[in-house]
Each structure stands twice: as C-alpha cells, then as structure tokens.
Amino acid sequence: MNEASALLDPTIGWILLSVLSVIWVGLGVYWGRKAANLEGFMLAGRNVGLALGTATAVATWITSNTTMLAPQFALQLGVWGMLAYCTASFGLFLFAPMAERIRALMPNGFTSAEFIRLRYGNVAWGIFLVISLFYGITWMISMGMAGGILMEALAGIPYVYGMTAILLVCVLYTLFGGLFAVIGTDFIQSWIILIGVCVVAIAVLNTVSIDEIYTNLERNRPALLDVLFPAALMAIFNNMLFGLGEIFHSNVWWSRAFAMRKGVGRKAYGLAGLVWLPIPIVAGFLGLAAPALGINVARPDMVGPVVAGTVLGEVGAVLVFVIVFASLASSIDSLLAATSDLVLNDFVKGMIARDASDAQLRRLGTAVIVSIGLVTWAFCAPRIGTLASVLFFAGPLVGSAIWPIIAGLYWQHTNRHGAVAAMLLGSAGGLVAYFTLGWYTATLIGTAISMLVVVSTSRFAPQTFEWSRLDAGPHGGHTEVGR
C-alpha cells in the first residue's frame, strides 16, 4: 500500500509512532526501578494484584488478530465467524483454576517448561521446550510483520521502518523493566484498546442502524446470516482448540500465574475472559457493517481500519493507529519476556550457567532479550509473506501439549512416558492431517491423539507422582526427578 492510499498522512503517522515509542520506553524505565533482583525482573516480585493481573491478561490476548482478523472473519464468514473468534476466551476461563493450581503446586516456579521437566523428566522437557520456543518465536515474528504491514497500510510508513520501530520499542522497555514494565504498559494498553474499539463501534451505530445492516446482509449476502454455514462452524472448533493450546502451554500465561499474588490467579484470568469475550464481537461488528456503509473492501484484513476511517475520518484513522500500536506492543512485549524467561531459566541457568548469581543471570537475561529481538527482526525483514499458515502449522504442536499439562496438574497417576508419546504422536498426527486434510483439522486431530495416548497410558500403566517434587526452589535446578 502506498502513501496515497494510506488512511493517515505519513507525517502524522511518524509523529504518533514517535510519541507512543517515547511514552512506552519511558514507562519501562520508570517501572524497571522496581525490579531490584532477578525474581522481580522475571516475575514482578510475585506480587501482582487483581487489577494489573486482569489487565495484562486482557491486553496480551488482544493481539492485532483480535482487532483486525475478527472484522475479517465477520466479513467473510458472517455472524458465526465473528462469534468463532470469541471462543478464544474459553482458554482464559479454563486457565483460571489452572493458574491457582500452578501457584499452589509451584510457589517458587518460573516457567511452564520447568513444570514439564519436574513432572515428566528431561526427555519430555526437551520436546516441550522445542514446541514452546517454536510457537513463541513464530507468534512474535507474525506480530512484528503485522506491525510493519499495518504501519504501512495506516500511515504509509515503509514496512521495514514500522516493523523495526515497534520491535525496538518493545525490546527496550522490556530490557529496562522486565515483567514490571510489561504488566504496567499492558494495563494502559488494555484501556486504550477497550475504549478505542467501543468509540469506533458507537460511531458506526450512529452512522448506520442494526436494522439497515441486517437488511443489507439478508438481501445481498444471506450466507453470512446462515447459522449452519459450514466454514464458519468449522472455524469455531479450530479457534477454540487452538486458543486452548496456545494458553495452556505458553509461558506467557504461566509466568503471570507465578507472578500473581496467592489467590489472585483464578479471579484475574476469569475476569480477563469476561472482559475479552465481547471484544471480537465489537470488532467483528465493523466487518458486518461494511456492506451497509457501501464500502468496497479491497483487502479483507483491513476492513476494520477502513470502516473506522470512513465513519470518523482522520480522527478514526488516528484512533485505529493507536489501538493497533497498543495491541501489537501488548503481545510482543509479553512474548519477548516469556520467551526470554524460558531460555534464561531452562537453558542458560539449567544447562550452561548453573552456578551463576542473580546479577550474572540478569546480565545474561539482557543478552537473551536482545538476541530474541534480533532473531525476530531477521525473520521479519524479508517480509516472507503471511505467517498465518505457519501459526496454523504450530496448531497440532501446541494442541499435543494440552493433555499432558492438564493431566500433569490434576492426575497424580499420569504416565510420564505416555506424556512424551502424546506430544510426539499428537504433533506427528496433526502435521499429517495439516498436509493431507487441511489446516482446519490439524489442531483437532493432534489434540485428540494426545488425549487418547495420555488417558490410555495413565489408565493401564499408572505411575504415582509426589506433588511435593514440583516445589523445586528458585530457578528450579535440573534434577533427575521424574526421569
């Protein structure tokens, strides 16, 4: 998209980008003063309360996909497509009791991979770490690419410049403040996103009524109102399982469970699910309104910004720019912090620098964060195309980890060899389905295979596990437990 077709003048875009960047980095430096030690840097001192805990979960789960893809789903798949995106909230709802369980079993825990190692042994840990790092880096790359593409589309800022700017900002404030900075900025970003999306939706309703939208769809695109639209129904199950796998396995959500005060996790994640649930509906409504507004949408993924720009003019374009920046930053910073924690705690501390002091680990953590940022930039810079297919490729991988995690947290007699087999067979079976049947079957099949393996091996060859072994102490040193 060139400057002439952008929603904002490039000068305004650069000013907005500069102002937002300075604000976020400044806040990172400010909140970073609280990170007095390594635990403070990685887990915000394990003292995050309900308000910040809820806000960081909401902001992290509102990615550019939520604000951009939900309208596209509605435009292409109709009402069910819009509602299909809402099923991602089920992951937050179901993780709420798990967060409390995690905090109780591992009061000194740091990462999700640490749980897998202590619960199932080093082989399972290695497999899980590969899955987590692959997914985390892939998601971060997709967000970085989305940042460059959207900055270009919204304000004519060249792709590489926009992508570099947003990655650099997230690296800097995460580097200065760790999880303190991530959670603090998430709190502000969540309010920006919530208020901004509602303002745009209200403006649309003041321009065209719901009756007009319905009448237009019924006359010109009746399939979008069909409750039995096959593609939309399939999207419901795919989104729901993918969302469960994303949240259950990812250290983004485990790190927050460890960071929240005792008794906060269940409430925070439950509230976050309730707050997040209507966001795809409100954003998706923009997609349904586009035909009634007479908008010719050349790119379905840009229907949200185009609708906002149509009803609010330049003010709407500015608002969308800020919302997009906030949603991208809130996801990239969380991924950056959680992925660096995995590398630092489970690889560097666990295998390379076992006797390092907290100060040394903090310095090593700085190098890890910068390295991850550079790797992400290197993959984003060539603009290799959409990474949606790569994310769906990761679907069976994360789906295969759902049952080993659930069973490992709640079933004392889960077979650890079965957990290893579940991740391997679930991933393999899901990938075969991905290439032979289609991406929309991969996560479902991978999860189903994993479930059958975990349940059958635990039923016919149970192995007793002592829950006390999960409390491994600071940094969770590598032991032979569970091998």
Coordinates of C-alpha atoms in Angstrom, one line a residue, residues 18-372:
S18 CA 7.5 8.7 17.9
V19 CA 5.3 9.9 20.7
L20 CA 4.0 6.4 21.6
S21 CA 7.5 5.0 21.4
V22 CA 8.9 7.6 23.8
I23 CA 6.0 7.1 26.2
W24 CA 6.3 3.2 26.4
V25 CA 10.1 3.3 26.7
G26 CA 9.9 6.0 29.4
L27 CA 7.3 3.9 31.3
G28 CA 9.6 0.9 31.0
V29 CA 12.5 2.7 32.6
Y30 CA 10.2 4.1 35.4
W31 CA 8.7 0.7 36.3
G32 CA 12.0 -1.0 35.8
R33 CA 13.2 0.6 39.0
K34 CA 11.0 -1.9 40.9
A35 CA 13.0 -4.8 39.6
A36 CA 15.6 -5.0 42.3
N37 CA 16.5 -8.6 41.7
L38 CA 16.1 -11.4 39.1
E39 CA 12.8 -12.6 40.5
G40 CA 11.5 -9.0 40.3
F41 CA 12.7 -8.7 36.7
M42 CA 11.2 -12.0 35.6
L43 CA 8.1 -12.3 37.7
A44 CA 7.4 -8.8 39.1
G45 CA 8.2 -9.9 42.6
R46 CA 5.4 -12.4 42.6
N47 CA 3.1 -9.7 43.9
V48 CA 0.8 -8.7 41.0
G49 CA -2.7 -7.9 42.2
L50 CA -6.1 -8.4 40.7
A51 CA -6.4 -5.2 38.6
L52 CA -2.9 -5.4 37.0
G53 CA -3.3 -9.2 36.6
T54 CA -6.6 -8.9 34.8
A55 CA -5.4 -6.1 32.6
T56 CA -2.2 -7.8 31.5
A57 CA -4.1 -11.0 30.5
V58 CA -6.7 -8.9 28.6
A59 CA -4.1 -6.8 26.8
T60 CA -1.8 -9.8 25.9
W61 CA -4.7 -11.7 24.4
I62 CA -5.9 -8.7 22.4
T63 CA -3.4 -9.1 19.5
S64 CA -3.6 -7.4 16.1
N65 CA -5.5 -10.5 15.1
T66 CA -8.3 -9.6 17.6
T67 CA -8.7 -6.1 16.2
M68 CA -8.0 -6.9 12.6
L69 CA -8.9 -10.5 12.0
A70 CA -12.2 -10.5 13.9
P71 CA -13.7 -8.0 11.4
Q72 CA -12.3 -10.1 8.5
F73 CA -13.9 -13.2 10.0
A74 CA -17.3 -11.4 10.2
L75 CA -16.9 -10.1 6.6
Q76 CA -16.1 -13.5 5.2
L77 CA -17.8 -15.9 7.5
G78 CA -20.7 -13.9 8.9
V79 CA -22.1 -13.9 12.4
W80 CA -20.7 -17.3 13.3
G81 CA -17.3 -16.3 12.0
M82 CA -17.4 -13.3 14.4
L83 CA -18.5 -15.5 17.3
A84 CA -15.9 -18.1 16.4
Y85 CA -13.2 -15.7 17.4
C86 CA -14.9 -15.3 20.8
T87 CA -14.2 -18.9 21.7
A88 CA -10.6 -17.9 22.3
S89 CA -11.9 -16.6 25.6
F90 CA -12.5 -20.2 26.7
G91 CA -8.8 -20.6 27.1
L92 CA -8.7 -17.8 29.7
F93 CA -11.7 -19.2 31.5
L94 CA -10.3 -22.7 31.8
F95 CA -6.8 -21.5 32.7
A96 CA -8.3 -19.6 35.7
P97 CA -8.4 -22.6 38.0
M98 CA -5.2 -23.9 36.5
A99 CA -3.4 -20.7 37.4
E100 CA -4.4 -21.2 41.1
R101 CA -3.3 -24.9 40.9
I102 CA 0.0 -23.9 39.4
R103 CA 0.7 -21.3 42.0
A104 CA -0.1 -23.8 44.8
L105 CA 2.0 -26.6 43.4
M106 CA 4.9 -24.5 42.3
P107 CA 5.2 -21.5 44.7
N108 CA 8.8 -21.0 43.6
G109 CA 8.3 -21.9 39.9
F110 CA 9.4 -19.8 37.0
T111 CA 8.3 -21.4 33.7
S112 CA 5.9 -23.9 32.1
A113 CA 8.9 -25.9 30.8
E114 CA 10.2 -26.2 34.3
F115 CA 6.9 -27.9 35.3
I116 CA 7.2 -30.4 32.4
R117 CA 10.7 -31.3 33.4
L118 CA 9.9 -31.8 37.1
R119 CA 6.7 -33.7 36.3
Y120 CA 7.7 -35.9 33.4
G121 CA 11.6 -35.7 33.1
N122 CA 14.2 -34.3 30.8
V123 CA 13.0 -36.0 27.6
A124 CA 9.5 -34.5 27.9
W125 CA 11.2 -31.2 28.8
G126 CA 13.2 -31.2 25.6
I127 CA 10.2 -31.9 23.4
F128 CA 8.1 -29.3 25.2
L129 CA 10.8 -26.7 25.1
V130 CA 11.1 -27.1 21.3
I131 CA 7.3 -26.7 20.9
S132 CA 7.2 -23.6 23.2
L133 CA 10.1 -21.8 21.6
F134 CA 8.9 -22.6 18.1
Y135 CA 5.5 -21.3 18.8
G136 CA 6.7 -18.2 20.8
I137 CA 9.2 -17.1 18.2
T138 CA 6.6 -17.7 15.4
W139 CA 4.0 -15.7 17.1
M140 CA 6.4 -12.9 17.8
I141 CA 7.5 -12.9 14.1
S142 CA 3.9 -12.7 13.0
M143 CA 3.3 -9.8 15.3
G144 CA 6.4 -8.0 14.1
M145 CA 5.3 -8.5 10.5
A146 CA 1.8 -7.3 11.3
G147 CA 3.3 -4.2 12.8
G148 CA 5.2 -3.3 9.7
I149 CA 2.3 -4.1 7.4
L150 CA -0.2 -2.2 9.4
M151 CA 2.0 0.9 9.9
E152 CA 2.5 0.9 6.1
A153 CA -1.2 0.5 5.4
L154 CA -2.4 3.0 8.0
A155 CA 0.1 5.8 7.6
G156 CA 2.4 5.0 4.6
I157 CA 5.3 4.3 6.9
P158 CA 7.6 1.9 5.0
Y159 CA 7.3 -1.7 6.2
V160 CA 10.8 -2.2 7.4
Y161 CA 10.8 1.1 9.4
G162 CA 7.5 0.4 11.1
M163 CA 8.4 -3.2 11.9
T164 CA 11.8 -2.2 13.2
A165 CA 10.3 0.7 15.3
I166 CA 7.7 -1.4 17.1
L167 CA 10.2 -4.3 17.8
L168 CA 12.8 -1.9 19.1
V169 CA 10.4 -0.2 21.4
C170 CA 9.2 -3.5 22.9
V171 CA 12.8 -4.7 23.3
L172 CA 13.9 -1.5 25.0
Y173 CA 11.1 -1.2 27.6
T174 CA 11.2 -5.0 28.3
L175 CA 15.0 -4.7 28.7
F176 CA 14.7 -1.9 31.2
G177 CA 11.8 -3.1 33.2
G178 CA 11.2 -6.8 32.7
L179 CA 7.7 -8.1 33.7
F180 CA 7.1 -5.0 35.8
A181 CA 7.3 -2.9 32.6
V182 CA 5.3 -5.4 30.6
I183 CA 2.4 -5.6 33.1
G184 CA 2.4 -1.8 33.7
T185 CA 2.2 -0.9 30.0
D186 CA -0.3 -3.7 29.5
F187 CA -2.6 -2.0 32.0
I188 CA -2.6 1.2 30.0
Q189 CA -2.8 -0.6 26.6
S190 CA -5.8 -2.6 27.7
W191 CA -7.7 0.6 28.5
I192 CA -6.7 2.2 25.2
I193 CA -7.9 -0.8 23.2
L194 CA -11.2 -1.2 25.1
I195 CA -12.1 2.5 24.9
G196 CA -10.9 2.8 21.3
V197 CA -12.8 -0.2 20.0
C198 CA -16.0 1.0 21.7
V199 CA -15.7 4.5 20.4
V200 CA -15.4 3.2 16.8
A201 CA -18.4 0.8 17.2
I202 CA -20.6 3.6 18.7
A203 CA -19.6 5.9 15.8
V204 CA -20.7 3.1 13.3
L205 CA -24.0 2.7 15.1
N206 CA -24.6 6.4 14.8
T207 CA -24.0 6.2 11.1
V208 CA -26.0 3.1 10.2
S209 CA -28.6 1.2 12.2
I210 CA -28.5 -2.5 13.1
D211 CA -31.7 -2.9 11.0
E212 CA -30.0 -1.5 8.0
I213 CA -27.0 -3.8 8.5
Y214 CA -29.3 -6.8 8.8
T215 CA -31.4 -5.9 5.8
N216 CA -28.4 -5.3 3.6
L217 CA -26.9 -8.7 4.6
E218 CA -30.2 -10.5 4.1
R219 CA -30.6 -9.1 0.6
N220 CA -27.0 -9.2 -0.7
R221 CA -25.1 -11.7 1.5
P222 CA -27.6 -14.1 3.1
A223 CA -24.9 -16.8 3.7
L224 CA -23.4 -14.5 6.4
L225 CA -26.6 -14.9 8.4
D226 CA -26.8 -18.7 8.0
V227 CA -26.4 -20.4 11.4
L228 CA -25.3 -23.6 9.5
F229 CA -22.6 -22.0 7.4
P230 CA -20.1 -25.0 7.2
A231 CA -16.9 -23.0 7.0
A232 CA -17.9 -20.8 10.0
L233 CA -18.9 -23.8 12.1
M234 CA -15.5 -25.4 11.4
A235 CA -13.8 -22.1 12.4
I236 CA -15.5 -22.3 15.8
F237 CA -13.8 -25.6 16.7
N238 CA -10.5 -24.7 15.2
N239 CA -10.2 -21.4 17.0
M240 CA -11.4 -22.9 20.3
L241 CA -8.8 -25.7 20.4
F242 CA -6.0 -23.6 19.0
G243 CA -6.8 -21.0 21.7
L244 CA -6.7 -23.7 24.5
G245 CA -3.4 -25.0 23.3
E246 CA -1.9 -21.5 23.0
I247 CA -2.8 -20.6 26.6
F248 CA -2.3 -23.9 28.3
H249 CA 1.2 -24.5 27.1
S250 CA 2.6 -21.0 26.7
N251 CA 5.0 -19.5 29.3
V252 CA 3.3 -16.1 28.6
W253 CA 0.4 -17.3 30.8
W254 CA 2.3 -19.4 33.2
S255 CA 4.7 -16.6 34.1
R256 CA 1.7 -14.4 35.1
A257 CA 0.3 -17.3 37.2
F258 CA 3.7 -17.3 39.0
A259 CA 3.7 -13.5 39.2
M260 CA 0.3 -13.0 40.7
R261 CA -0.3 -13.0 44.5
K262 CA -1.7 -16.1 46.1
G263 CA -5.5 -16.3 45.4
V264 CA -5.4 -13.8 42.5
G265 CA -4.8 -16.0 39.5
R266 CA -8.3 -17.6 39.4
K267 CA -10.1 -14.3 39.7
A268 CA -7.8 -12.4 37.3
Y269 CA -8.0 -14.9 34.5
G270 CA -11.7 -15.4 35.0
L271 CA -12.3 -11.6 34.8
A272 CA -9.9 -11.3 31.8
G273 CA -12.1 -13.9 29.9
L274 CA -15.2 -11.9 30.6
V275 CA -13.6 -8.6 29.6
W276 CA -12.0 -10.1 26.4
L277 CA -15.1 -12.0 25.3
P278 CA -17.0 -9.1 23.8
I279 CA -14.0 -7.5 22.1
P280 CA -14.1 -9.8 18.9
I281 CA -17.9 -9.2 18.8
V282 CA -17.5 -5.4 18.8
A283 CA -14.6 -5.5 16.4
G284 CA -16.4 -8.1 14.2
F285 CA -19.4 -5.8 14.0
L286 CA -17.3 -3.5 11.9
G287 CA -17.0 -6.2 9.3
L288 CA -20.7 -6.8 9.2
A289 CA -21.4 -3.1 8.9
A290 CA -19.0 -2.5 5.9
P291 CA -21.6 -3.6 3.2
A292 CA -24.3 -1.4 4.6
L293 CA -21.9 1.5 4.6
G294 CA -21.3 1.0 0.9
I295 CA -17.6 0.3 1.5
N296 CA -15.7 -1.6 -1.2
V297 CA -13.2 -3.6 0.7
A298 CA -10.2 -4.4 -1.4
R299 CA -8.3 -6.2 1.4
P300 CA -10.5 -8.1 3.9
D301 CA -7.8 -7.8 6.6
M302 CA -8.1 -4.0 6.5
V303 CA -11.9 -3.8 6.8
G304 CA -11.7 -2.6 10.5
P305 CA -9.5 0.4 9.8
V306 CA -11.3 1.2 6.6
V307 CA -14.7 1.3 8.4
A308 CA -13.2 3.4 11.2
G309 CA -11.7 5.9 8.7
T310 CA -15.0 6.1 6.8
V311 CA -17.2 7.0 9.8
L312 CA -14.7 9.0 11.8
G313 CA -12.4 10.4 9.1
E314 CA -8.8 11.3 10.2
V315 CA -9.8 11.1 13.9
G316 CA -10.8 7.4 13.3
A317 CA -7.6 6.7 11.5
V318 CA -5.6 8.1 14.4
L319 CA -7.6 6.1 16.8
V320 CA -7.0 2.9 14.9
F321 CA -3.3 3.6 14.7
V322 CA -3.1 4.0 18.5
I323 CA -5.2 0.8 19.0
V324 CA -3.1 -1.2 16.6
F325 CA 0.1 0.0 18.2
A326 CA -1.2 -0.9 21.7
S327 CA -2.4 -4.3 20.7
L328 CA 0.8 -5.2 18.9
A329 CA 3.0 -3.9 21.8
S330 CA 1.0 -5.7 24.5
S331 CA 1.5 -9.0 22.7
I332 CA 5.1 -8.6 21.6
D333 CA 6.4 -7.5 25.0
S334 CA 4.7 -10.4 26.7
L335 CA 6.1 -12.9 24.2
L336 CA 9.5 -11.3 24.5
A337 CA 9.6 -11.5 28.3
A338 CA 8.1 -15.1 28.5
T339 CA 10.4 -16.5 25.8
S340 CA 13.5 -14.9 27.3
D341 CA 12.5 -16.4 30.7
L342 CA 12.3 -19.9 29.1
V343 CA 15.7 -19.5 27.5
L344 CA 17.3 -18.0 30.6
N345 CA 15.8 -20.3 33.3
D346 CA 15.5 -23.6 31.4
F347 CA 18.5 -23.4 29.1
V348 CA 21.1 -20.9 30.3
K349 CA 20.6 -21.4 34.1
G350 CA 19.7 -25.1 33.7
M351 CA 22.4 -26.2 31.4
I352 CA 25.1 -23.6 30.9
A353 CA 25.5 -21.3 33.9
R354 CA 24.1 -23.4 36.8
D355 CA 26.2 -21.6 39.5
A356 CA 25.6 -18.1 38.2
S357 CA 24.5 -15.4 40.6
D358 CA 21.3 -13.4 40.2
A359 CA 23.4 -10.4 39.0
Q360 CA 25.1 -12.5 36.4
L361 CA 21.8 -14.0 35.3
R362 CA 20.3 -10.6 34.9
R363 CA 23.1 -9.6 32.6
L364 CA 22.7 -12.8 30.6
G365 CA 19.0 -12.1 30.5
T366 CA 19.7 -8.8 28.8
A367 CA 21.7 -10.6 26.1
V368 CA 18.9 -13.1 25.7
I369 CA 16.2 -10.4 25.2
V370 CA 18.4 -8.6 22.6
S371 CA 19.1 -11.8 20.8
I372 CA 15.5 -12.8 20.6

